[in-house]
mmCIF file of C-alpha atoms in Angstrom:
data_model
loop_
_atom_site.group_PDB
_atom_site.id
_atom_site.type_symbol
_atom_site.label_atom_id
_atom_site.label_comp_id
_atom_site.label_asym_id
_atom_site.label_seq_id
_atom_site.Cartn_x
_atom_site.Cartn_y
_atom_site.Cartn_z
ATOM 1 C CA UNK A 1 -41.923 -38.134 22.296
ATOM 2 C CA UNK A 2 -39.573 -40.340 20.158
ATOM 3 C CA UNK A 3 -35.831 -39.655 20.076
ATOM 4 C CA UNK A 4 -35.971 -39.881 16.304
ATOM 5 C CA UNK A 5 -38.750 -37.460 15.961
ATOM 6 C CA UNK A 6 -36.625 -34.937 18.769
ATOM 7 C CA UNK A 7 -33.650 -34.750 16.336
ATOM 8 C CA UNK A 8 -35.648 -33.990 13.443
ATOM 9 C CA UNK A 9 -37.329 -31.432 14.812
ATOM 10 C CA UNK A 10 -34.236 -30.274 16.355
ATOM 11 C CA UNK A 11 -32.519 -30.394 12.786
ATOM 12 C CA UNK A 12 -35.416 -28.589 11.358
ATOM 13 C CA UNK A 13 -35.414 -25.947 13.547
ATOM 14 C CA UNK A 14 -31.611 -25.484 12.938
ATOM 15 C CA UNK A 15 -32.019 -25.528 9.425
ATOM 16 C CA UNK A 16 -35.159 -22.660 9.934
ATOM 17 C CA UNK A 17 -32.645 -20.604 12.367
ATOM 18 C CA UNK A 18 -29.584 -20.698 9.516
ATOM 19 C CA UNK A 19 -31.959 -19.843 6.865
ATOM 20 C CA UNK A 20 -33.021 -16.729 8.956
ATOM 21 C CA UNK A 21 -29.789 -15.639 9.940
ATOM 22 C CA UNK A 22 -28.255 -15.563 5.616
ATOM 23 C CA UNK A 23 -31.452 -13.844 4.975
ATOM 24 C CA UNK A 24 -30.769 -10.908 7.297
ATOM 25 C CA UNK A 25 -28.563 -8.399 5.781
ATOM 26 C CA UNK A 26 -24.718 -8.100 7.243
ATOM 27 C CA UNK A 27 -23.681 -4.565 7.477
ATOM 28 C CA UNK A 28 -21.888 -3.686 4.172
ATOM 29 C CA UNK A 29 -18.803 -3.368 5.360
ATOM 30 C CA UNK A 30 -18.650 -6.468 6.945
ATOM 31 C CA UNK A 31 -16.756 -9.220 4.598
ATOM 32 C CA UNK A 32 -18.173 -12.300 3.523
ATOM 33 C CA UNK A 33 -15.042 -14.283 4.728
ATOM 34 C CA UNK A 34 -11.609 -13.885 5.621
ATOM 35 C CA UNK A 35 -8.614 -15.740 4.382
ATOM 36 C CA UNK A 36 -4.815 -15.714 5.470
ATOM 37 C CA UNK A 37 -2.409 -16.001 2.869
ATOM 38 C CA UNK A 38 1.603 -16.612 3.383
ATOM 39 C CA UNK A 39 3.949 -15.329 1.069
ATOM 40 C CA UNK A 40 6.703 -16.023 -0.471
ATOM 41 C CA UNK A 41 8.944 -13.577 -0.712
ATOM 42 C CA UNK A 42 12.840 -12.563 -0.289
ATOM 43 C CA UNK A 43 14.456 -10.035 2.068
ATOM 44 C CA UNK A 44 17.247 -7.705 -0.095
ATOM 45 C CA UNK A 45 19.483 -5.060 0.324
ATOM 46 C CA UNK A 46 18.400 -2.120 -2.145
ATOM 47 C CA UNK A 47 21.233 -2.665 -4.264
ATOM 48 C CA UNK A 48 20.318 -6.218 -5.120
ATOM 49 C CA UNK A 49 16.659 -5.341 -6.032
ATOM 50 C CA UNK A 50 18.113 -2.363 -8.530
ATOM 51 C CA UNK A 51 20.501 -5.263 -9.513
ATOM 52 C CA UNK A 52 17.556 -8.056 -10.076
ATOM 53 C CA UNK A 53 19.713 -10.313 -8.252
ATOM 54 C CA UNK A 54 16.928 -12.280 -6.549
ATOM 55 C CA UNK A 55 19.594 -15.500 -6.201
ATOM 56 C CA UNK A 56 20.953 -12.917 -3.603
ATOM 57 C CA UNK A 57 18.032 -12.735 -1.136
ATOM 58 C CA UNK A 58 17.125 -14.213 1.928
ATOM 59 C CA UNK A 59 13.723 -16.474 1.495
ATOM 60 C CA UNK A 60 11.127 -15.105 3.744
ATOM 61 C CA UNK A 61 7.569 -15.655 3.990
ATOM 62 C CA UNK A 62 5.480 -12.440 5.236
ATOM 63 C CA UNK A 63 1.227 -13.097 4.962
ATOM 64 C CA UNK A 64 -1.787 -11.020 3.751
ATOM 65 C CA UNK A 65 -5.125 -10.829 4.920
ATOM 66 C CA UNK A 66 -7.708 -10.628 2.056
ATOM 67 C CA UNK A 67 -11.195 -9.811 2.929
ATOM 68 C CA UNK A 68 -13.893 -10.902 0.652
ATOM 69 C CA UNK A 69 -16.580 -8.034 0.098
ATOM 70 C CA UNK A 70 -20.086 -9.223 -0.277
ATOM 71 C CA UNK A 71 -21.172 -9.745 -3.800
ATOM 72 C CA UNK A 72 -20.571 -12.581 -6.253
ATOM 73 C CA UNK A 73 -18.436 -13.624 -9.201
ATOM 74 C CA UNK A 74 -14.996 -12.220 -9.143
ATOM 75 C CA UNK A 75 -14.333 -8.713 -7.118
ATOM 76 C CA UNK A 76 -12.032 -5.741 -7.488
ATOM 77 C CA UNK A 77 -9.535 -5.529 -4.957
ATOM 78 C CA UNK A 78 -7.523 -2.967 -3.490
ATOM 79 C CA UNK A 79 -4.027 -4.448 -1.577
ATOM 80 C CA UNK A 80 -2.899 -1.871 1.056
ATOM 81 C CA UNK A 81 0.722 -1.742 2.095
ATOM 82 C CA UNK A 82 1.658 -0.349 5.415
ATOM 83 C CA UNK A 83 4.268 2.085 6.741
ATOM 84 C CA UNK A 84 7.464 2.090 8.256
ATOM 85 C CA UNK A 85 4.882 1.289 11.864
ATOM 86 C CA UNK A 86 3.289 -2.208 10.349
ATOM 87 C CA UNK A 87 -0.347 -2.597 9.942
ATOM 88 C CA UNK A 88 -2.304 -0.215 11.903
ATOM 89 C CA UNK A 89 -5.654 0.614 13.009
ATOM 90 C CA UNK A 90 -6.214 3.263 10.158
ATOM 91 C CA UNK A 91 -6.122 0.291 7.883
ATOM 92 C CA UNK A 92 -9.047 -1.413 9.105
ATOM 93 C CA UNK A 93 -10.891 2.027 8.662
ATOM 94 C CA UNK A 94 -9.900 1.834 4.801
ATOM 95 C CA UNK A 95 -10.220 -1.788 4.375
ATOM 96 C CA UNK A 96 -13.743 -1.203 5.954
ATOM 97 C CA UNK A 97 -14.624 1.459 3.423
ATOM 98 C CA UNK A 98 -13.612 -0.491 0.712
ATOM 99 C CA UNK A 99 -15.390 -3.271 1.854
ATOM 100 C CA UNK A 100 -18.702 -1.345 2.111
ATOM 101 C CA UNK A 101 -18.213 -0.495 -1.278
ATOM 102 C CA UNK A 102 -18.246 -4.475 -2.552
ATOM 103 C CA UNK A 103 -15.014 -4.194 -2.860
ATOM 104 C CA UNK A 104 -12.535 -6.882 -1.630
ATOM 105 C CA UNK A 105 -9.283 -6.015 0.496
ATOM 106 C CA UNK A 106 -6.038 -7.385 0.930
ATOM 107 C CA UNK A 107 -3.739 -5.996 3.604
ATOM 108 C CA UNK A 108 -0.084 -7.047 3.656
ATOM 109 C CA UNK A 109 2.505 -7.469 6.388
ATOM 110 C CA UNK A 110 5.701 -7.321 5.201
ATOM 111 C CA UNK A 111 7.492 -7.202 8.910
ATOM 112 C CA UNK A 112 6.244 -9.957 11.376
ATOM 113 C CA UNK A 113 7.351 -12.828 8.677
ATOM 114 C CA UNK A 114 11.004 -10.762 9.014
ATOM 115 C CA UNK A 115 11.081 -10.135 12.951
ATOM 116 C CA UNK A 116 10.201 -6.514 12.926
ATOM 117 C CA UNK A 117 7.483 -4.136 14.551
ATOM 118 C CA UNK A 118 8.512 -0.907 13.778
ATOM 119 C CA UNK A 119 11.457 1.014 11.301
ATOM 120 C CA UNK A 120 10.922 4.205 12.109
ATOM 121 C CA UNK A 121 13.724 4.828 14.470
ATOM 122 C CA UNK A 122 15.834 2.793 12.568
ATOM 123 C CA UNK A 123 15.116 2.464 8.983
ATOM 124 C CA UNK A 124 17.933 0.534 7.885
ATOM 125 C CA UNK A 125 16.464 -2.585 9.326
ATOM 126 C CA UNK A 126 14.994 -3.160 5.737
ATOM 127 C CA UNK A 127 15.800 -1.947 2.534
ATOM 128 C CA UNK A 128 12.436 0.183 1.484
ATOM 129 C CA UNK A 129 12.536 -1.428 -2.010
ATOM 130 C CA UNK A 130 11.862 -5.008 -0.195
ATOM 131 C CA UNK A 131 7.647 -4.177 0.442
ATOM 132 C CA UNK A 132 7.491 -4.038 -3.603
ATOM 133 C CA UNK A 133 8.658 -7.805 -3.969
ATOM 134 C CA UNK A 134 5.886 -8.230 -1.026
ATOM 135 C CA UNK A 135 3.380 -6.766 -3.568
ATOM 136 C CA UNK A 136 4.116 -8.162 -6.787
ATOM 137 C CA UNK A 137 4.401 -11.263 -4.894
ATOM 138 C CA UNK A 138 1.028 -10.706 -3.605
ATOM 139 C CA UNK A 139 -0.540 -9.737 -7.095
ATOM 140 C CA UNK A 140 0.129 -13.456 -8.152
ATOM 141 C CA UNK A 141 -2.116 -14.751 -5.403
ATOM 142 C CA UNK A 142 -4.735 -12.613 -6.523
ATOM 143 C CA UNK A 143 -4.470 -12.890 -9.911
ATOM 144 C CA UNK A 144 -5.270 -16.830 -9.625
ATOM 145 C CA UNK A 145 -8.409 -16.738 -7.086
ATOM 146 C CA UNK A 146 -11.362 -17.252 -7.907
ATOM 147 C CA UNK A 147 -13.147 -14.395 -6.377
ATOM 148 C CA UNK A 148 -10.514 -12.102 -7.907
ATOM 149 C CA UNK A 149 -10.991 -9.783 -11.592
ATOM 150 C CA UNK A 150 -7.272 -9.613 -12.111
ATOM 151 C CA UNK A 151 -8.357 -6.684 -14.743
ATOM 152 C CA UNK A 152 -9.499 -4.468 -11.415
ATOM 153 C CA UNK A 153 -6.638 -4.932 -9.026
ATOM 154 C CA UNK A 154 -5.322 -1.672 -7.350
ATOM 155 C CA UNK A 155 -2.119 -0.538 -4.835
ATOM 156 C CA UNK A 156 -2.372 1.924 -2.102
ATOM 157 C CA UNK A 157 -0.001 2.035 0.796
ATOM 158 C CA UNK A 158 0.642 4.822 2.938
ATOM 159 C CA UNK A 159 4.513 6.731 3.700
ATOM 160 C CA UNK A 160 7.285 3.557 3.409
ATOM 161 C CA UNK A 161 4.264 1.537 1.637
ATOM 162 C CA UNK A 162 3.295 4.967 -0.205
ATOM 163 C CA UNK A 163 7.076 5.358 -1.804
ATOM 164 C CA UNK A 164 7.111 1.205 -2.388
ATOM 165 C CA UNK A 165 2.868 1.644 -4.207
ATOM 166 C CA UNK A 166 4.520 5.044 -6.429
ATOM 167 C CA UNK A 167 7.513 2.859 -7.243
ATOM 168 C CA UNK A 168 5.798 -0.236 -7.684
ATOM 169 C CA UNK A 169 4.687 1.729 -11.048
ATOM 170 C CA UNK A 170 8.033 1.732 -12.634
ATOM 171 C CA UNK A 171 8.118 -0.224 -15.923
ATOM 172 C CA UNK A 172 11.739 -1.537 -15.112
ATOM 173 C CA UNK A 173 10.793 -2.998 -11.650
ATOM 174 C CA UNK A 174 7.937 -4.888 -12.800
ATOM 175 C CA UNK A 175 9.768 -6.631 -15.719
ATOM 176 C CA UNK A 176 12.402 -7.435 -13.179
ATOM 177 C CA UNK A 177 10.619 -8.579 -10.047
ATOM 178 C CA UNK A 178 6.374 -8.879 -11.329
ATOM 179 C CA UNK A 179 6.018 -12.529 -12.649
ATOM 180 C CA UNK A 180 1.849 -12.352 -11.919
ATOM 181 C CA UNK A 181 1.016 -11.844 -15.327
ATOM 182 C CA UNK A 182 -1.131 -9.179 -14.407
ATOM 183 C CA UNK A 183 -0.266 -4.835 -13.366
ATOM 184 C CA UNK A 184 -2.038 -3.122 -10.993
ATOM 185 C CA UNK A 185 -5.149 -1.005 -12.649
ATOM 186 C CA UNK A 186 -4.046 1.761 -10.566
ATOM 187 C CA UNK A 187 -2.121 3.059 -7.923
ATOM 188 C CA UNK A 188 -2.845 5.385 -5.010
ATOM 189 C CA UNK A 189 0.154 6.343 -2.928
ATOM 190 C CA UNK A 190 -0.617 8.477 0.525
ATOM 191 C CA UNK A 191 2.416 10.720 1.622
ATOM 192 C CA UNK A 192 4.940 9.120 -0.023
ATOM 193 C CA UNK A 193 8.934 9.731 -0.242
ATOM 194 C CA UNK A 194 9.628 10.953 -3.456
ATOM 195 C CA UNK A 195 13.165 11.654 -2.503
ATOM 196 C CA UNK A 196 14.910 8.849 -4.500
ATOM 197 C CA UNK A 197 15.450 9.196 -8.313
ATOM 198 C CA UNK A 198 16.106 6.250 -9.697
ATOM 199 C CA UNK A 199 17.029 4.865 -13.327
ATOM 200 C CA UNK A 200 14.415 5.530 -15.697
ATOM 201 C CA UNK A 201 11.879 6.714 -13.163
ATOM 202 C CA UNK A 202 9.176 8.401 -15.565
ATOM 203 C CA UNK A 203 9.340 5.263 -17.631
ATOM 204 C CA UNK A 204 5.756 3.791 -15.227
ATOM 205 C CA UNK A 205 2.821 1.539 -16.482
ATOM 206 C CA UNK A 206 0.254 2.892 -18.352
ATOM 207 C CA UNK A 207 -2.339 3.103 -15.240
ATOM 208 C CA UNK A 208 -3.440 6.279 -13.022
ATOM 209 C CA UNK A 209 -1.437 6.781 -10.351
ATOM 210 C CA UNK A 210 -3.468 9.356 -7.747
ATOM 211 C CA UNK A 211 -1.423 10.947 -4.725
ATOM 212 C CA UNK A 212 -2.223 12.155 -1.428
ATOM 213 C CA UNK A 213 -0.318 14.179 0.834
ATOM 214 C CA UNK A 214 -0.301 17.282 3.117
ATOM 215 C CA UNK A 215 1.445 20.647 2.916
ATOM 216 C CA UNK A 216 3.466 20.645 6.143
ATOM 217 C CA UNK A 217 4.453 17.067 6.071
ATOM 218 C CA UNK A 218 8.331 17.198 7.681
ATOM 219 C CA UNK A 219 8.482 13.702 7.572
ATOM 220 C CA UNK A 220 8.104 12.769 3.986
ATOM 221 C CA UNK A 221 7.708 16.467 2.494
ATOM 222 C CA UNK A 222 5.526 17.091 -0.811
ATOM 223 C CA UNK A 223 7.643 19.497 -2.369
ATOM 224 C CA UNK A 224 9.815 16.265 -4.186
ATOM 225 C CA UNK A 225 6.603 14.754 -5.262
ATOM 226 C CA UNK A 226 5.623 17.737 -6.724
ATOM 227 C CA UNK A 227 8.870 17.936 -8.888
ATOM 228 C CA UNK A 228 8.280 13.827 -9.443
ATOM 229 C CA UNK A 229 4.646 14.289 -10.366
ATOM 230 C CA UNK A 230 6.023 17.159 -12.544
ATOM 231 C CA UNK A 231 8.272 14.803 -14.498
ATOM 232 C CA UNK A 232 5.808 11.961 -14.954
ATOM 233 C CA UNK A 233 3.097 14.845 -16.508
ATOM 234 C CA UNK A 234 6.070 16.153 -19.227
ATOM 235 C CA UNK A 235 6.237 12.360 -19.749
ATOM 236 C CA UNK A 236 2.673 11.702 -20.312
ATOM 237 C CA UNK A 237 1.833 10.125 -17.487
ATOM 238 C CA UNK A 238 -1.464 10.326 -16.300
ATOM 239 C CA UNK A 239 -1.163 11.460 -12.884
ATOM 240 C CA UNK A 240 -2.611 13.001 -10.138
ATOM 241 C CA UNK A 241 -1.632 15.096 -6.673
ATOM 242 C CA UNK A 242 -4.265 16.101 -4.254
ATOM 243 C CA UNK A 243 -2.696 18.683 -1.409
ATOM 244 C CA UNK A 244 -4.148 19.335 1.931
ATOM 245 C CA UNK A 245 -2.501 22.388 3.317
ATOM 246 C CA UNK A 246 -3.720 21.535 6.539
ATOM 247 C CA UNK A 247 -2.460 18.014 7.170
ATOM 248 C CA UNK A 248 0.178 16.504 9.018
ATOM 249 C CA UNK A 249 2.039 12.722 8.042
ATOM 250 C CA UNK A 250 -0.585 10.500 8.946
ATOM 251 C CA UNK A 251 -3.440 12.828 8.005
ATOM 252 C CA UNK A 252 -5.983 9.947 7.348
ATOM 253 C CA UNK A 253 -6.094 8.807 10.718
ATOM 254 C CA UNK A 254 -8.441 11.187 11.349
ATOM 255 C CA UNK A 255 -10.606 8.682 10.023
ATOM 256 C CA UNK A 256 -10.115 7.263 13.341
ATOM 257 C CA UNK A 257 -11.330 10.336 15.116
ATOM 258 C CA UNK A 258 -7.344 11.530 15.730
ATOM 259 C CA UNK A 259 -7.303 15.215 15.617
ATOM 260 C CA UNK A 260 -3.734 15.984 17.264
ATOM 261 C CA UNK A 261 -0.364 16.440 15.920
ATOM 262 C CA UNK A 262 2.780 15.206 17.707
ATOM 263 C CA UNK A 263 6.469 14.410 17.220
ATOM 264 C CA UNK A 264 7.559 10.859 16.282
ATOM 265 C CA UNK A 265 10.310 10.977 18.329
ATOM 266 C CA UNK A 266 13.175 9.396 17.335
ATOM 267 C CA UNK A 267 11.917 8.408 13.778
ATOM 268 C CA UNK A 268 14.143 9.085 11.109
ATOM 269 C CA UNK A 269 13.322 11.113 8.203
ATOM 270 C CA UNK A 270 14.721 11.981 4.507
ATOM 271 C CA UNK A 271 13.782 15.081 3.922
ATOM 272 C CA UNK A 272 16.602 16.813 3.573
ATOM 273 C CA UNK A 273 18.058 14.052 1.612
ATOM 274 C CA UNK A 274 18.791 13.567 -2.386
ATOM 275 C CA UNK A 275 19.135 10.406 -3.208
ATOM 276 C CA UNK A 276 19.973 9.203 -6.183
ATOM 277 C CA UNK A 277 20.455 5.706 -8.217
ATOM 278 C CA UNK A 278 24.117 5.004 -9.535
ATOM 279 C CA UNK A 279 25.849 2.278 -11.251
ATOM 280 C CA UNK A 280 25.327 -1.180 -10.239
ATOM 281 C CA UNK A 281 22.278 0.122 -7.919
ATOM 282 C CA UNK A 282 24.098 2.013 -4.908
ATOM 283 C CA UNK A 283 21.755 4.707 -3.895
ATOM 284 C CA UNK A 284 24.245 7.497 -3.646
ATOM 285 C CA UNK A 285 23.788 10.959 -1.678
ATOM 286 C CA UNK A 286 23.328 13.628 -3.998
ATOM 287 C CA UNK A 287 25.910 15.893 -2.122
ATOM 288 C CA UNK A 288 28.421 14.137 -1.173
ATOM 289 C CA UNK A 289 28.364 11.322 -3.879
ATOM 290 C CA UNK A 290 29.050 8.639 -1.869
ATOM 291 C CA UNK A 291 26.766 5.479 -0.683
ATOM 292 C CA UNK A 292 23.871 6.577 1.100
ATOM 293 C CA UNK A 293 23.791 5.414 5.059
ATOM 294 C CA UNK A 294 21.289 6.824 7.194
ATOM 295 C CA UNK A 295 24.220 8.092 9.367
ATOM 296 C CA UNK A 296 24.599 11.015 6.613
ATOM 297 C CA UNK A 297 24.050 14.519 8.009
ATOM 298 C CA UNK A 298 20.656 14.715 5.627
ATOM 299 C CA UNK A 299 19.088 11.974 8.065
ATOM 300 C CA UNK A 300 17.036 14.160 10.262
ATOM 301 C CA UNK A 301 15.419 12.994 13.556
ATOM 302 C CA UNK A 302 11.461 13.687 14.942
ATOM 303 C CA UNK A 303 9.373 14.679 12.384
ATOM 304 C CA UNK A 304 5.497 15.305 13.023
ATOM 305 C CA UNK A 305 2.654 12.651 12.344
ATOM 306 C CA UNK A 306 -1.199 13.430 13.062
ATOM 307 C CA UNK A 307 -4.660 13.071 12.097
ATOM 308 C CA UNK A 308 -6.751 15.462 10.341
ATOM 309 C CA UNK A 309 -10.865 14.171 10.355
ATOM 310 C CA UNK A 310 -11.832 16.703 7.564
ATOM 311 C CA UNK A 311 -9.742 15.798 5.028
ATOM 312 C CA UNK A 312 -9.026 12.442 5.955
ATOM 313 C CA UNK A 313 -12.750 11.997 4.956
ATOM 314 C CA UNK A 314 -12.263 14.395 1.964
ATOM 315 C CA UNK A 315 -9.366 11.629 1.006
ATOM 316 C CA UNK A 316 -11.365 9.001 1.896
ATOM 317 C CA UNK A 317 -14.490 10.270 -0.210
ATOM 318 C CA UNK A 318 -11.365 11.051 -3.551
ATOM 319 C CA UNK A 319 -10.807 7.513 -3.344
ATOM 320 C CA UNK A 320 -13.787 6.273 -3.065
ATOM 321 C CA UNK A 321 -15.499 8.764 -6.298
ATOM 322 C CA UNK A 322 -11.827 7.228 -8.289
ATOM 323 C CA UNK A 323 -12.596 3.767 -7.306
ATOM 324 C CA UNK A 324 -15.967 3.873 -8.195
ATOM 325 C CA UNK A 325 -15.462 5.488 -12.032
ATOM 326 C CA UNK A 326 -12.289 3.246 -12.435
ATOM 327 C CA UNK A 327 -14.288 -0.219 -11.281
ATOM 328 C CA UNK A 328 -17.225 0.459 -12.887
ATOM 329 C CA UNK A 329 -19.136 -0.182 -10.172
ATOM 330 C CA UNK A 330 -22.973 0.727 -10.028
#
């Protein structure tokens, strides 16, 4: 047999085997592609984010993974922020629920660009208000891709990234530190800390903001999102929180199957905390009216994280039923 007539056969048979293999149908949550993003972003104290003084921050670059759902044309998106423990496993089970749905993902790390694992223990390693420059940073990568509907763009984060996806909201931060363009078509916060008041804090952007937390949360408790979410509906806000009075910090990674509640030990917690915004952005403790450290007597130690399968899918299945009305999808 001829060498020339080997290789064609060999290419057409390659050709027949790629043409097989597109034709059979990928599971849907499985992405079409995956693409790494750095960005650039800044590392500041609290104070100099309330301040807008951006010439004060240290340049960092932190990355994002988006994940392109099947379908074509431009996507919705959903960008998930993590918690004070980075990017973890229960954010694959979300991205791949999202992804089922055709909808794309993008999952930020906002601590291995700045040397960090974990906060917990220790959250004065980063200023909290530091993951929303992450995200608005993020939103203009989005908003110019081509797979991207900048129109259908939506936060979620979960505890540290919960309290940086509620606060993202706030008119005054976005006209200080959003240059995208573009806002967020919604935003879905899970068991955030709603313990800091700041300056004009029911002043948000006209989008649905839709809550999730759990009754006997010590960690970040619900009782001061209640009295936020109470504010922002005297406002006119439209705005949303779904209790579980079953359900530990952490509750939705029982879509992982986790079932057990146990003590973060050593993590610091807020709870007892009131924090509020003074002049020239210094957060200032409520009692004592000075500065805020987290070596004030408020700072508690050990607070309880677990998952909960039931209503991490009853979450799960919120979000979903939201995303689906608010994207219009069919």
């Amino acid at each position: 047999m001829p060498a020339a007539f080997r290789v064609a056969m060999a290419l057409i048979a390659l050709c027949v085997s790629t043409v097989l293999a597109n034709a059979q149908s990928l599971p849907r949550e499985v992405a079409t592609r995956a693409e790494i993003y750095p960005i650039p972003s800044l590392t500041l104290s609290d104070q100099q984010f309330l301040s807008g003084d951006a010439a004060a921050g240290k340049p960092v670059t932190v990355a994002g993974e988006f994940r392109v759902a099947q379908g074509s044309g431009k996507l919705p998106v959903v960008v998930l922020m993590h918690g004070s423990s980075g990017v973890g496993a229960t954010t694959e089970a979300w991205v791949h629920a999202f992804n089922a749905m055709g909808i794309s993902t993008f999952v930020i790390d906002g601590f291995t660009g700045r040397g960090l694992t974990v906060v917990g223990p220790n959250q004065a390693l980063l200023g909290r208000l530091n993951l929303i420059v992450d995200i608005y940073r993020s939103l203009e990568i989005l908003a110019k891709h081509p797979r991207v509907d900048p129109e259908r763009i939506v936060l979620m984060g979960f505890s540290r990234g919960g309290q940086a996806t509620l606060y993202a909201s706030l008119e005054r931060f976005n006209k200080l530190w959003n240059k995208s363009g573009v806002q967020f078509a919604a935003y879905i916060p899970f068991y955030p800390d709603c313990s800091t008041t700041y300056q004009k804090d029911t002043d948000i952007a006209a989008r649905p903001i839709r809550i999730f937390h759990g009754t006997p949360d010590d960690y970040n408790p619900v009782k001061s999102c209640k009295a936020f979410v109470e504010q922002l509906k005297t406002a006119g806000r439209d705005v949303v929180l779904t209790e579980y009075p079953d359900s530990a910090h952490g509750f939705d990674s029982g879509l992982l199957g986790v079932n057990i509640v146990s003590v973060s030990t050593g993590a610091q917690t807020v709870r007892n905390c009131q924090i509020r915004e003074g002049d020239g952005g210094v957060l200032m403790n409520g009692e004592t009216k000075a500065p805020f450290t987290y070596q004030d007597a408020c700072v508690e130690l050990n607070p309880h994280v677990g998952g909960n399968p039931a209503t991490a899918a009853e979450s799960r299945k919120a979000v979903q039923e939201f995303l689906q009305a608010l994207f219009k999808l069919g």
